[in-house]
mmCIF file with all atom_site columns, C-alpha atoms and ligand atoms in Angstrom:
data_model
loop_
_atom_site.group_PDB
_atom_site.id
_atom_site.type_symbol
_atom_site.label_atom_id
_atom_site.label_alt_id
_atom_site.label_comp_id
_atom_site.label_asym_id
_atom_site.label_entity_id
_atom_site.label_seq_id
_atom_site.pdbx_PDB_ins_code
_atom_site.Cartn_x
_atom_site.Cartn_y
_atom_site.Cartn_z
_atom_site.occupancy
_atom_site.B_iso_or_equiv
_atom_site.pdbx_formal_charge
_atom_site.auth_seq_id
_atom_site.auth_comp_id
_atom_site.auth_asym_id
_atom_site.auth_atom_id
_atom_site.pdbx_PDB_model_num
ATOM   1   C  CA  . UNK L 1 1   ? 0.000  0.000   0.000  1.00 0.00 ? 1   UNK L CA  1
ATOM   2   C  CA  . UNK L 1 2   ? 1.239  3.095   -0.598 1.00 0.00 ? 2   UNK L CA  1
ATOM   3   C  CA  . UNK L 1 3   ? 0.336  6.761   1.706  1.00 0.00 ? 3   UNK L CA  1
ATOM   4   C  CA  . UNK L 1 4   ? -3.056 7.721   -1.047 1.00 0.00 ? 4   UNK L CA  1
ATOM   5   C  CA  . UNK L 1 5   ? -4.137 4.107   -0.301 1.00 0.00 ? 5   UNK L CA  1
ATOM   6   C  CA  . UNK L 1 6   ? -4.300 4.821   3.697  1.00 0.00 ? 6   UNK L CA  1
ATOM   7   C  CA  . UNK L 1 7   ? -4.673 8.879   3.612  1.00 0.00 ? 7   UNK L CA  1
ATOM   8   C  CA  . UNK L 1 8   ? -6.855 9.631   6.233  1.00 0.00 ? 8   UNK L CA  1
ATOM   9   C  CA  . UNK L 1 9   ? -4.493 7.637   8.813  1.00 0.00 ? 9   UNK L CA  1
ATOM   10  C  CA  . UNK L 1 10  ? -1.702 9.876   7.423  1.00 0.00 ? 10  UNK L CA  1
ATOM   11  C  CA  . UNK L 1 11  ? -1.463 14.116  8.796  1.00 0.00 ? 11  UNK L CA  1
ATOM   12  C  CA  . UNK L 1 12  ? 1.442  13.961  6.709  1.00 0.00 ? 12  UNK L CA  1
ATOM   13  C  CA  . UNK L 1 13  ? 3.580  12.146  4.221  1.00 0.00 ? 13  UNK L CA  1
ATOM   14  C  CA  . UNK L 1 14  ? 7.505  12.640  5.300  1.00 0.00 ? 14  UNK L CA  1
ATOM   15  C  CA  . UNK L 1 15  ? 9.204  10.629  2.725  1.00 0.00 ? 15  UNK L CA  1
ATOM   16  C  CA  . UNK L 1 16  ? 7.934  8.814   -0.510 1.00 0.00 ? 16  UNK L CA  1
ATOM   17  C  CA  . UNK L 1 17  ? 9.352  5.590   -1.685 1.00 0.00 ? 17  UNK L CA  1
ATOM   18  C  CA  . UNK L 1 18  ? 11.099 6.592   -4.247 1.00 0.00 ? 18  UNK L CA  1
ATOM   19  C  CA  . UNK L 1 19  ? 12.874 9.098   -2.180 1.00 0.00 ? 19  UNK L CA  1
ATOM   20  C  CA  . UNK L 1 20  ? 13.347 6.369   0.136  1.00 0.00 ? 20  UNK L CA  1
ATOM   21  C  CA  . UNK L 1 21  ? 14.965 4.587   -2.987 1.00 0.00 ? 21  UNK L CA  1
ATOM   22  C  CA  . UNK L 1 22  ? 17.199 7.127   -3.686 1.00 0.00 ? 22  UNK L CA  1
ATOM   23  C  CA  . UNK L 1 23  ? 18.637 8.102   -0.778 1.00 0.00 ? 23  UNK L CA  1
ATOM   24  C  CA  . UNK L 1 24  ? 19.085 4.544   0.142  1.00 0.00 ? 24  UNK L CA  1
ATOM   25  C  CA  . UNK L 1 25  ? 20.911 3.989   -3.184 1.00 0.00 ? 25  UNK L CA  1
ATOM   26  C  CA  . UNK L 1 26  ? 23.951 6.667   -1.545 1.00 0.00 ? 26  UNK L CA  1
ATOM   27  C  CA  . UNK L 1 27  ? 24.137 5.170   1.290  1.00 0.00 ? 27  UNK L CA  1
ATOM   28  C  CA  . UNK L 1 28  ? 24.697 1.359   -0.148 1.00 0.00 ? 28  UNK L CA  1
ATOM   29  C  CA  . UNK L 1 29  ? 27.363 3.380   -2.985 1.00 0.00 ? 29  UNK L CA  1
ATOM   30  C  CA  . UNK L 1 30  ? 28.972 4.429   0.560  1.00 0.00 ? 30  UNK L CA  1
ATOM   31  C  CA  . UNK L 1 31  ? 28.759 1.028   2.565  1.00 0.00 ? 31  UNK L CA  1
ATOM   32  C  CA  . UNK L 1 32  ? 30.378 -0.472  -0.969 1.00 0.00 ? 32  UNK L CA  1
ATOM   33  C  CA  . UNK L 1 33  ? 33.445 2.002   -0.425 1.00 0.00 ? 33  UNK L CA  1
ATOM   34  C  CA  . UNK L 1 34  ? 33.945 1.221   2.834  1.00 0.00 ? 34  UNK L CA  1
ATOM   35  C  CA  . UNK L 1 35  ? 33.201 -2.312  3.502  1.00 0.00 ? 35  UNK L CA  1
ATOM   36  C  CA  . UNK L 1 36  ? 35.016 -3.424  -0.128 1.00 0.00 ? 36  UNK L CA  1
ATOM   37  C  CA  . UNK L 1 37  ? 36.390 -6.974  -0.166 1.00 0.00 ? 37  UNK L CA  1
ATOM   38  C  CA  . UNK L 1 38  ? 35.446 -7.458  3.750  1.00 0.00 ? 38  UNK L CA  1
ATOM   39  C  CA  . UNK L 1 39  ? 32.470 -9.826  3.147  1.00 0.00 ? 39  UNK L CA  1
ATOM   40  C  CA  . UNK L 1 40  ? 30.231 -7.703  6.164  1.00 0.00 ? 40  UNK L CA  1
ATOM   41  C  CA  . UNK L 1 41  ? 27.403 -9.081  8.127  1.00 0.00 ? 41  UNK L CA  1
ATOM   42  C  CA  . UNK L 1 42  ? 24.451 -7.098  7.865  1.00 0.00 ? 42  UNK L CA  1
ATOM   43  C  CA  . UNK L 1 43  ? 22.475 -7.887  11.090 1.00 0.00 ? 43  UNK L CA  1
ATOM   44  C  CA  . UNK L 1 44  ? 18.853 -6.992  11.173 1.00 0.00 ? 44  UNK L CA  1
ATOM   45  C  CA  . UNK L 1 45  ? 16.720 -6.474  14.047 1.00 0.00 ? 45  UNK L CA  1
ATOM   46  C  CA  . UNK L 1 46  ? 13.006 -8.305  13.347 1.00 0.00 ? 46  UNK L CA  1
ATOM   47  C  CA  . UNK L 1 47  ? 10.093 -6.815  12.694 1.00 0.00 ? 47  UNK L CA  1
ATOM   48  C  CA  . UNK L 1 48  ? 11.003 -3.106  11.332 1.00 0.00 ? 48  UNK L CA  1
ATOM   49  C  CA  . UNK L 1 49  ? 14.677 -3.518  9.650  1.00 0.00 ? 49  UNK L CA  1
ATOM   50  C  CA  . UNK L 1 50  ? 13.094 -6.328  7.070  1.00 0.00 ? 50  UNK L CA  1
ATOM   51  C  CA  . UNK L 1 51  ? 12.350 -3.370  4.557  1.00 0.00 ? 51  UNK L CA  1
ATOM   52  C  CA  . UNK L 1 52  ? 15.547 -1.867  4.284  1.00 0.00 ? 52  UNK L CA  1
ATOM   53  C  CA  . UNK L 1 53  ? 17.626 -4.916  5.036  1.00 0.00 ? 53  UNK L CA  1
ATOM   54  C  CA  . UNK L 1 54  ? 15.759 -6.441  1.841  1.00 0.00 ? 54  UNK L CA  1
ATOM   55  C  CA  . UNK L 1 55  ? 16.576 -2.774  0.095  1.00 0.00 ? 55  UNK L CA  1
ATOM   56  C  CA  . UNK L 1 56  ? 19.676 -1.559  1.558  1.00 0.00 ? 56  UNK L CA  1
ATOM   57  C  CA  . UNK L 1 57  ? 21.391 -5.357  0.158  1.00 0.00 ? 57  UNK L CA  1
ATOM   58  C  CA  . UNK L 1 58  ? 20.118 -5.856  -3.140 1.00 0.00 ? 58  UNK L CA  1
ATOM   59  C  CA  . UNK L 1 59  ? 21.406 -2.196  -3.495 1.00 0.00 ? 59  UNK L CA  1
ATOM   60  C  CA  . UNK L 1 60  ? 25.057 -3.146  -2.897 1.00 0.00 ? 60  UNK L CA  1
ATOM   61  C  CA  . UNK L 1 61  ? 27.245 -4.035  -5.127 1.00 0.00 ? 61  UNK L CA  1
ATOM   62  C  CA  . UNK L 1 62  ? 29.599 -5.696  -2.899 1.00 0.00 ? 62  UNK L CA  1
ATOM   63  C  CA  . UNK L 1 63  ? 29.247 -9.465  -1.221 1.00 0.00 ? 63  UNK L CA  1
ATOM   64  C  CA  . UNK L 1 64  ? 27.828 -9.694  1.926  1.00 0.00 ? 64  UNK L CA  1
ATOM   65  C  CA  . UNK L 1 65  ? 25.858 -11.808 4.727  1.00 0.00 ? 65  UNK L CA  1
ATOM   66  C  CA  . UNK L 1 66  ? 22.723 -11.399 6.741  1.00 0.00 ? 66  UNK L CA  1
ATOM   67  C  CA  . UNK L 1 67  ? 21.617 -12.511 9.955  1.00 0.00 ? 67  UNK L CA  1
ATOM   68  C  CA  . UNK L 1 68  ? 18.934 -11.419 12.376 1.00 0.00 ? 68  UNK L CA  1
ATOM   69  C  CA  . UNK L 1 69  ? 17.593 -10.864 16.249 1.00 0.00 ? 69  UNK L CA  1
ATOM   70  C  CA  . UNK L 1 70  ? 14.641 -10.452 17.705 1.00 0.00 ? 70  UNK L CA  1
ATOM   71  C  CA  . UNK L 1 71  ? 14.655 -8.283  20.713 1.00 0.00 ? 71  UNK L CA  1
ATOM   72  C  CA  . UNK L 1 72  ? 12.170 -7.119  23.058 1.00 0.00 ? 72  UNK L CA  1
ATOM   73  C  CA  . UNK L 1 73  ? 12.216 -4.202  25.049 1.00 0.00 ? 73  UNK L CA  1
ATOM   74  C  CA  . UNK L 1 74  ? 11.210 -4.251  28.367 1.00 0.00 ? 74  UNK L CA  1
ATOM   75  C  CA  . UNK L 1 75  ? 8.850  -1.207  29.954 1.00 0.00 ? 75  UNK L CA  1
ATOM   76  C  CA  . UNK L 1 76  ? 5.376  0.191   29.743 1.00 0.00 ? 76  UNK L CA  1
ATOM   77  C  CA  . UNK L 1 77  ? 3.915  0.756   26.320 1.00 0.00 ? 77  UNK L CA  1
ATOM   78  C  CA  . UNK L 1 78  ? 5.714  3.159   24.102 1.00 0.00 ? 78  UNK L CA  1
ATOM   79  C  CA  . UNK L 1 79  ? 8.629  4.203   26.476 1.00 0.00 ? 79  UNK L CA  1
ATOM   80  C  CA  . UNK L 1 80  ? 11.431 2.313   25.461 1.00 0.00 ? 80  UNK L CA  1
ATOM   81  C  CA  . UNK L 1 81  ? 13.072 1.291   28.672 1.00 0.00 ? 81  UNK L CA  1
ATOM   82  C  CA  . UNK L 1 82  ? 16.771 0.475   27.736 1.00 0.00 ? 82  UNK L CA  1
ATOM   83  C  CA  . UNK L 1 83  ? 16.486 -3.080  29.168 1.00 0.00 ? 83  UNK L CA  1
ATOM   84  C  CA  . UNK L 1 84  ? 16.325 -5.661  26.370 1.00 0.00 ? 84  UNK L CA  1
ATOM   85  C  CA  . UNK L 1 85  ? 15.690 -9.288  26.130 1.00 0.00 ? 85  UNK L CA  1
ATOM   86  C  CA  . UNK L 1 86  ? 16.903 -11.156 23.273 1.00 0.00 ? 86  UNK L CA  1
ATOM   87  C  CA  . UNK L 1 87  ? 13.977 -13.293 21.630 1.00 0.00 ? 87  UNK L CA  1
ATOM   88  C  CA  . UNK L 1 88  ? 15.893 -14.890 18.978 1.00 0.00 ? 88  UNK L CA  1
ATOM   89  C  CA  . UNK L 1 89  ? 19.511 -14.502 18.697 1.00 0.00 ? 89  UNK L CA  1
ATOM   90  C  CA  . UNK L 1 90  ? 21.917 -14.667 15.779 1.00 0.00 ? 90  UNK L CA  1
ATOM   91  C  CA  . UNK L 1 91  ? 23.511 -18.034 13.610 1.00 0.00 ? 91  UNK L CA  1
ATOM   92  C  CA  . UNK L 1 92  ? 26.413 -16.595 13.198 1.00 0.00 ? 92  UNK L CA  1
ATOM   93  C  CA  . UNK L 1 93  ? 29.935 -16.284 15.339 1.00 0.00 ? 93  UNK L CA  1
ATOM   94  C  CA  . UNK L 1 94  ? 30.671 -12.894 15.408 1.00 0.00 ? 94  UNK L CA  1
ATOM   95  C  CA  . UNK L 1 95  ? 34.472 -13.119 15.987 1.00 0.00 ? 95  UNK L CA  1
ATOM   96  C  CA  . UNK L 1 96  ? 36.894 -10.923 13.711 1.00 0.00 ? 96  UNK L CA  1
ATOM   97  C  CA  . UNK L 1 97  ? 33.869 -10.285 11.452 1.00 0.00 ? 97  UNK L CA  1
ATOM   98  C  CA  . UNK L 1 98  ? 32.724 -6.911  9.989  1.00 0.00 ? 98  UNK L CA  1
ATOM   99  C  CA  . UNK L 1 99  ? 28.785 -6.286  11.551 1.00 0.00 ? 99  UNK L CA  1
ATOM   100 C  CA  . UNK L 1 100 ? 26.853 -3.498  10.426 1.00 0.00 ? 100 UNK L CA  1
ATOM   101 C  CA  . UNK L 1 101 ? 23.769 -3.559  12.323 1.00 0.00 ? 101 UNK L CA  1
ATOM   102 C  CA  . UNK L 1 102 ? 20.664 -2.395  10.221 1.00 0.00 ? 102 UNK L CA  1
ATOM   103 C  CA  . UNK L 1 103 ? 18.557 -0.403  12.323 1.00 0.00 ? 103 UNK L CA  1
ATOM   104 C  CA  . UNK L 1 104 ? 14.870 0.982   11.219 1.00 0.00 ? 104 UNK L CA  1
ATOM   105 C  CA  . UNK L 1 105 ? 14.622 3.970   13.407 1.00 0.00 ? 105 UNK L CA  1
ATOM   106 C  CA  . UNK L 1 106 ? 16.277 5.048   16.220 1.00 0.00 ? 106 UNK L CA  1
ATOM   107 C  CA  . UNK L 1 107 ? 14.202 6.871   18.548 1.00 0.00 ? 107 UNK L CA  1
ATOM   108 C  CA  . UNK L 1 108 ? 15.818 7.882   22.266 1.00 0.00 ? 108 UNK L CA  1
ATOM   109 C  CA  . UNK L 1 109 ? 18.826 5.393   21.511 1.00 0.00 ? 109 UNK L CA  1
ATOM   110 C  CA  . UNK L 1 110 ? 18.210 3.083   24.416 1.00 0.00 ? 110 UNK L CA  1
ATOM   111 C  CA  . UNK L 1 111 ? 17.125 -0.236  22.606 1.00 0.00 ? 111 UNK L CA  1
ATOM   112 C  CA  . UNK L 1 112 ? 20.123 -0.126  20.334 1.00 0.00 ? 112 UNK L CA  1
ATOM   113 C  CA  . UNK L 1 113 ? 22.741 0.973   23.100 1.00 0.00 ? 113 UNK L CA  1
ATOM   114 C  CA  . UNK L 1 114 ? 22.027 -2.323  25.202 1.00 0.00 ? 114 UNK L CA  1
ATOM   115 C  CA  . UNK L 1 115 ? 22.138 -4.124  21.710 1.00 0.00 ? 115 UNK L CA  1
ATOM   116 C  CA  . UNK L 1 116 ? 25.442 -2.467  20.785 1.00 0.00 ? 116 UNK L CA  1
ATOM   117 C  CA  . UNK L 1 117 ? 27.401 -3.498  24.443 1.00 0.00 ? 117 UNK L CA  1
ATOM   118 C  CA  . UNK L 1 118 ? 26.071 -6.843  23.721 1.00 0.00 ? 118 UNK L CA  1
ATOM   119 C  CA  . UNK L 1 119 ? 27.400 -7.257  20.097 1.00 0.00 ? 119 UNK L CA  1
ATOM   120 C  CA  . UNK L 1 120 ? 30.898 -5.971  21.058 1.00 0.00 ? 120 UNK L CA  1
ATOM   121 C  CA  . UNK L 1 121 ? 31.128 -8.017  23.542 1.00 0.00 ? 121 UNK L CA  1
ATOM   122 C  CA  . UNK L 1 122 ? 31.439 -11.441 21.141 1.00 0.00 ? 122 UNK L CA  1
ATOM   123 C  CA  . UNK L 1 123 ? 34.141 -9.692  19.975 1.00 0.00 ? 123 UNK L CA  1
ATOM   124 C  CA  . UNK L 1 124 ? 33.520 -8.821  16.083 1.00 0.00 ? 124 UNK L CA  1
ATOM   125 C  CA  . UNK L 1 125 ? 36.581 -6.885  13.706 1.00 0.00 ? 125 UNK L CA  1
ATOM   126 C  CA  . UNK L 1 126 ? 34.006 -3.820  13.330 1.00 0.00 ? 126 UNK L CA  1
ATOM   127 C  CA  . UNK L 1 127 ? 30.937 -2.735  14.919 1.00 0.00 ? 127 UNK L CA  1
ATOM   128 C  CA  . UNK L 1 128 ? 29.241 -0.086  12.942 1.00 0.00 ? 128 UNK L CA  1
ATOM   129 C  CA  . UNK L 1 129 ? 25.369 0.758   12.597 1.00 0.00 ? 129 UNK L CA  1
ATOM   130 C  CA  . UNK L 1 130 ? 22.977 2.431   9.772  1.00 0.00 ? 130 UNK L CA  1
ATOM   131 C  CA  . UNK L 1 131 ? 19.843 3.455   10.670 1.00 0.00 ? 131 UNK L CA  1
ATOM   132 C  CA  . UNK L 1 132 ? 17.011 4.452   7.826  1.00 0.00 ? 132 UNK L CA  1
ATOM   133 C  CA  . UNK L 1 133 ? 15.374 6.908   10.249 1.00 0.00 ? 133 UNK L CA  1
ATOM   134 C  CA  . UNK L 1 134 ? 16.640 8.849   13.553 1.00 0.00 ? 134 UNK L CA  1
ATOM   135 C  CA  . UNK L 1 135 ? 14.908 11.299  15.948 1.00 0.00 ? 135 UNK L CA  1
ATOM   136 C  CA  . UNK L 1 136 ? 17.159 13.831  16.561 1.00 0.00 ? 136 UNK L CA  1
ATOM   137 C  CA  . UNK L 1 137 ? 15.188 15.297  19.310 1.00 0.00 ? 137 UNK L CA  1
ATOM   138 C  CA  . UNK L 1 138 ? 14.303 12.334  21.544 1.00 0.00 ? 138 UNK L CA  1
ATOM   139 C  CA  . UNK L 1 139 ? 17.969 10.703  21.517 1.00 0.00 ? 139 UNK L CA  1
ATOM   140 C  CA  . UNK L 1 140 ? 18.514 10.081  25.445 1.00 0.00 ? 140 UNK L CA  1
ATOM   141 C  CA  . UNK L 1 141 ? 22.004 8.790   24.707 1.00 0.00 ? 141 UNK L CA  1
ATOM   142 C  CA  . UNK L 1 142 ? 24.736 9.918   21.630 1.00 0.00 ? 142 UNK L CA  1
ATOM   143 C  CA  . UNK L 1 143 ? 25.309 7.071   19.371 1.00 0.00 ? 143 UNK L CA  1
ATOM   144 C  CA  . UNK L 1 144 ? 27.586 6.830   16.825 1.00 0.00 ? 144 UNK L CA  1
ATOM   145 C  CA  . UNK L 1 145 ? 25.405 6.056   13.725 1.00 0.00 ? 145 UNK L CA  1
ATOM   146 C  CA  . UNK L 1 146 ? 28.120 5.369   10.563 1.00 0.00 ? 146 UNK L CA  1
ATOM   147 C  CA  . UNK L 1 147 ? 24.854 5.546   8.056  1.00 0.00 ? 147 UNK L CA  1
ATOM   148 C  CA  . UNK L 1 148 ? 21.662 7.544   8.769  1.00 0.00 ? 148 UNK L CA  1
ATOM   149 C  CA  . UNK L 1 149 ? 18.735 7.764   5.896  1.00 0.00 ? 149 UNK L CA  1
ATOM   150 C  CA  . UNK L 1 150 ? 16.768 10.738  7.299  1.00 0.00 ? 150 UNK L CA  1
ATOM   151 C  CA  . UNK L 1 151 ? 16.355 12.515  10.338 1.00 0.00 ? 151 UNK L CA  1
ATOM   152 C  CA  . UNK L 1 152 ? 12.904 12.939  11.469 1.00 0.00 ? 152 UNK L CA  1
ATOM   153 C  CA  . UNK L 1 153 ? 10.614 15.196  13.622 1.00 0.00 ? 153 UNK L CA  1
ATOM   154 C  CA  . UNK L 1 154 ? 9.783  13.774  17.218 1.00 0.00 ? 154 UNK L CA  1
ATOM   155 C  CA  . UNK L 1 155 ? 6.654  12.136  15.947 1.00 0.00 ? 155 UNK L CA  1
ATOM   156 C  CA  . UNK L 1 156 ? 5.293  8.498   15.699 1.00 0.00 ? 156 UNK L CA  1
ATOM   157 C  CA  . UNK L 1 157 ? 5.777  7.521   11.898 1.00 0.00 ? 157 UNK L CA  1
ATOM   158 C  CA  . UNK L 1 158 ? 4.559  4.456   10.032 1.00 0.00 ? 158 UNK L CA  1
ATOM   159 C  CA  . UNK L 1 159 ? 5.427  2.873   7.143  1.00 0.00 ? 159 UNK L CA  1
ATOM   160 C  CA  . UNK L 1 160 ? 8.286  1.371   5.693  1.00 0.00 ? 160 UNK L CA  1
ATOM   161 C  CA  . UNK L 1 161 ? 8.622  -1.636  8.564  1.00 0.00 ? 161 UNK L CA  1
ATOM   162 C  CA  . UNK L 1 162 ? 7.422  0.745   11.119 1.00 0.00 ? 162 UNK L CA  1
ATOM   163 C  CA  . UNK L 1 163 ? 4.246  -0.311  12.209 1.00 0.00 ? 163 UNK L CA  1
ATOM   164 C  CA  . UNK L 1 164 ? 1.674  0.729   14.983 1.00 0.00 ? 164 UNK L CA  1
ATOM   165 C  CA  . UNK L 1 165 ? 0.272  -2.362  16.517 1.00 0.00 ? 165 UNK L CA  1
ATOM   166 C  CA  . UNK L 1 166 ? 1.124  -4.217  14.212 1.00 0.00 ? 166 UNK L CA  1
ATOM   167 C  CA  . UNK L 1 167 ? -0.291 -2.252  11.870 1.00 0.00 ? 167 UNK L CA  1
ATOM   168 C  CA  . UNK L 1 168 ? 1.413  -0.291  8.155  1.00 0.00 ? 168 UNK L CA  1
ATOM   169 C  CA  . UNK L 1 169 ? 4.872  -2.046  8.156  1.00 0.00 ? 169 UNK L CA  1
ATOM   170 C  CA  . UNK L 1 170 ? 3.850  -2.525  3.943  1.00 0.00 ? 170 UNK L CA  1
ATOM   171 C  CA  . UNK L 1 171 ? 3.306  1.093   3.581  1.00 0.00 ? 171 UNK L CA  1
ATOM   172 C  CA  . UNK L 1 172 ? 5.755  1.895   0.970  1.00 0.00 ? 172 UNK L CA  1
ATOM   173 C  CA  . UNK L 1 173 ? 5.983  5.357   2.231  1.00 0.00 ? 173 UNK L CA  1
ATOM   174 C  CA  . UNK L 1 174 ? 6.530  7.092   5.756  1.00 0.00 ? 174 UNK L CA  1
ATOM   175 C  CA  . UNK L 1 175 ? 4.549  9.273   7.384  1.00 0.00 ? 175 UNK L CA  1
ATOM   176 C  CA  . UNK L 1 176 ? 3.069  10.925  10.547 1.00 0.00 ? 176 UNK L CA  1
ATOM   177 C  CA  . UNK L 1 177 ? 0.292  8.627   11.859 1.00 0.00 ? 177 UNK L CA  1
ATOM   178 C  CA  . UNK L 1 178 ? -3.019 10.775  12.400 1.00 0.00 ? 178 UNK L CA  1
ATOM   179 C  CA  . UNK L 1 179 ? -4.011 11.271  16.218 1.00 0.00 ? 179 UNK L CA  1
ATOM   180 C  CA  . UNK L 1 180 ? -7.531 9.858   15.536 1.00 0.00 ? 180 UNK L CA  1
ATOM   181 C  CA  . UNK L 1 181 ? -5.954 6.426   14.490 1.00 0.00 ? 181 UNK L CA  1
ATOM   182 C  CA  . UNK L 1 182 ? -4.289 5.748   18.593 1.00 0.00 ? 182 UNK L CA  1
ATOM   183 C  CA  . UNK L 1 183 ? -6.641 8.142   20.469 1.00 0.00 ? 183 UNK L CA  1
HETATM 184 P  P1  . XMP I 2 .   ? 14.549 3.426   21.182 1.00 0.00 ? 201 XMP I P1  1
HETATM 185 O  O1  . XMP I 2 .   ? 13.686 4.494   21.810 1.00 0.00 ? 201 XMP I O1  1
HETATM 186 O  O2  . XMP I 2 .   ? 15.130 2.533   22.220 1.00 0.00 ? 201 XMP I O2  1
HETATM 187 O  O3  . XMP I 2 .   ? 13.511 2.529   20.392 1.00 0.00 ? 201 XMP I O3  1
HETATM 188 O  O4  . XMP I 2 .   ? 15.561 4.022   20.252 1.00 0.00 ? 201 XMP I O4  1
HETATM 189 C  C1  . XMP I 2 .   ? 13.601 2.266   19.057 1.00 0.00 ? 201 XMP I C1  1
HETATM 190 C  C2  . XMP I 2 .   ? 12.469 1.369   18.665 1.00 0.00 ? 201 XMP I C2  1
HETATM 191 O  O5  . XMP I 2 .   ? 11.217 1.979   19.002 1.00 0.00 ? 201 XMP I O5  1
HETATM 192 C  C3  . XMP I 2 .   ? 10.288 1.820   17.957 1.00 0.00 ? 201 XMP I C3  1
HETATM 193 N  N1  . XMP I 2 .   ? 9.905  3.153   17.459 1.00 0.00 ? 201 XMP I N1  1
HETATM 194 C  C4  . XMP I 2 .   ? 8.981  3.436   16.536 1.00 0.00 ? 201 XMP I C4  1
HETATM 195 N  N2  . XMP I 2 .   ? 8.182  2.630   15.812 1.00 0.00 ? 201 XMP I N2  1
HETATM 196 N  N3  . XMP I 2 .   ? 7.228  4.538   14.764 1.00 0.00 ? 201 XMP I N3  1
HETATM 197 C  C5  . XMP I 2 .   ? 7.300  3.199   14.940 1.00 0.00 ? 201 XMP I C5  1
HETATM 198 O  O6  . XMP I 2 .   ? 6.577  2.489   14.279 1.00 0.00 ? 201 XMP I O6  1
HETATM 199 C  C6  . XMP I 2 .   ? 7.990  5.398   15.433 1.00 0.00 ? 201 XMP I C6  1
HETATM 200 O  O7  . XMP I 2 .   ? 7.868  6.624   15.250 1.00 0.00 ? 201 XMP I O7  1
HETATM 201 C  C7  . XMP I 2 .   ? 8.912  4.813   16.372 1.00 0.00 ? 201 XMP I C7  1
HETATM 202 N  N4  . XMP I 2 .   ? 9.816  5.358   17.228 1.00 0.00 ? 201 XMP I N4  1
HETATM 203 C  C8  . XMP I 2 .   ? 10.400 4.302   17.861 1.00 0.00 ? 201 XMP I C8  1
HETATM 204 C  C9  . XMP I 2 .   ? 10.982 0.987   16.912 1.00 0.00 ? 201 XMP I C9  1
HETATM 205 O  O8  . XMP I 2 .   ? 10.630 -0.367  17.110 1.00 0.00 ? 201 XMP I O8  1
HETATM 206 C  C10 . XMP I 2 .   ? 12.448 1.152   17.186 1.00 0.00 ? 201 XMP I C10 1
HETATM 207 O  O9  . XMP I 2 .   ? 13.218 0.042   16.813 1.00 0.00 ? 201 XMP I O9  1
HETATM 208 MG MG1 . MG  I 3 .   ? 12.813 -1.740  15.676 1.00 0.00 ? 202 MG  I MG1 1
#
């Protein structure tokens, strides 16, 4: 579905998909530079990173391997709490490899903080993240995010893997979810 097919759940359309596309195109012509020849290991976090995990690879022009968690964060509702338990953890050994996590949005920075001590931990060559969406303005804690797509207002968005329960992950496009649909 794409934002006309869902308009009245929409106050505002922040990014089509072909500008979603595009800018995801520079950012894979970037990951090729940097990660050239070192085979990386995209790891996506289940259920909002499918989208551009599925994008973001078939855009690269270099080899490269995916694996996935599933994380859930503890806390009330839609405060993230910082305190994560790992649902379903990865296949792969990540000793000596090169991990790019692939993030969907990053919101105050907690979930993917506790994710990040726990991936360097096991000890991989590289530890780097890109993230299709940020929110500048509710980031509790500075993270160090190699690749960013767009920076968003402080607003709940859907589309593009981002759901609301459960809800518009296969919008093709993001935007700013109308107060009437959660109120
Ligand atoms: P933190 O706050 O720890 O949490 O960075 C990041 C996670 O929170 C979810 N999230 C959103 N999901 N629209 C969504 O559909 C949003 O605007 C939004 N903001 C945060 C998301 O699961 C992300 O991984
Ligand atoms: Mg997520």
């Amino acid at each position: 579905m794409d934002a006309a097919d869902i308009a009245p759940d929409l106050t505002k359309v922040l990014y089509t998909s072909a500008e979603i596309e595009a800018r995801l195109a520079e950012l894979a012509a970037q990951i090729d530079r940097d990660y050239a020849g070192s085979n990386p290991l995209l790891v996506g976090v289940l259920n909002g990173a499918v989208m551009v995990m599925a994008d973001l690879s078939r855009a690269l022009k270099i080899d490269c391997e995916m694996d996935w968690m599933a994380i859930s964060s503890y806390g009330s509702g839609t405060q993230s709490s910082g305190v994560v338990r790992i649902l379903k953890d990865l296949n792969t050994d990540l000793v000596g490899r090169h991990v790019l996590v692939v993030e969907d949005i990053i919101d105050t920075g907690l979930t993917l903080t506790y994710l990040m001590q726990n991936l360097a931990s096991r000890n991989p060559a590289t530890l780097k993240i890109m993230a299709m969406f940020r929110k500048p303005d509710a980031m509790k804690i500075d993270i160090d995010v190699a690749y960013v797509g767009f920076d968003l207002p402080n607003q709940f968005v859907v589309g593009y893997g981002l759901d609301y329960a459960g809800k518009y992950r296969n919008l093709t496009d993001v935007g700013i979810l109308a107060p009437h649909v959660y109120s």
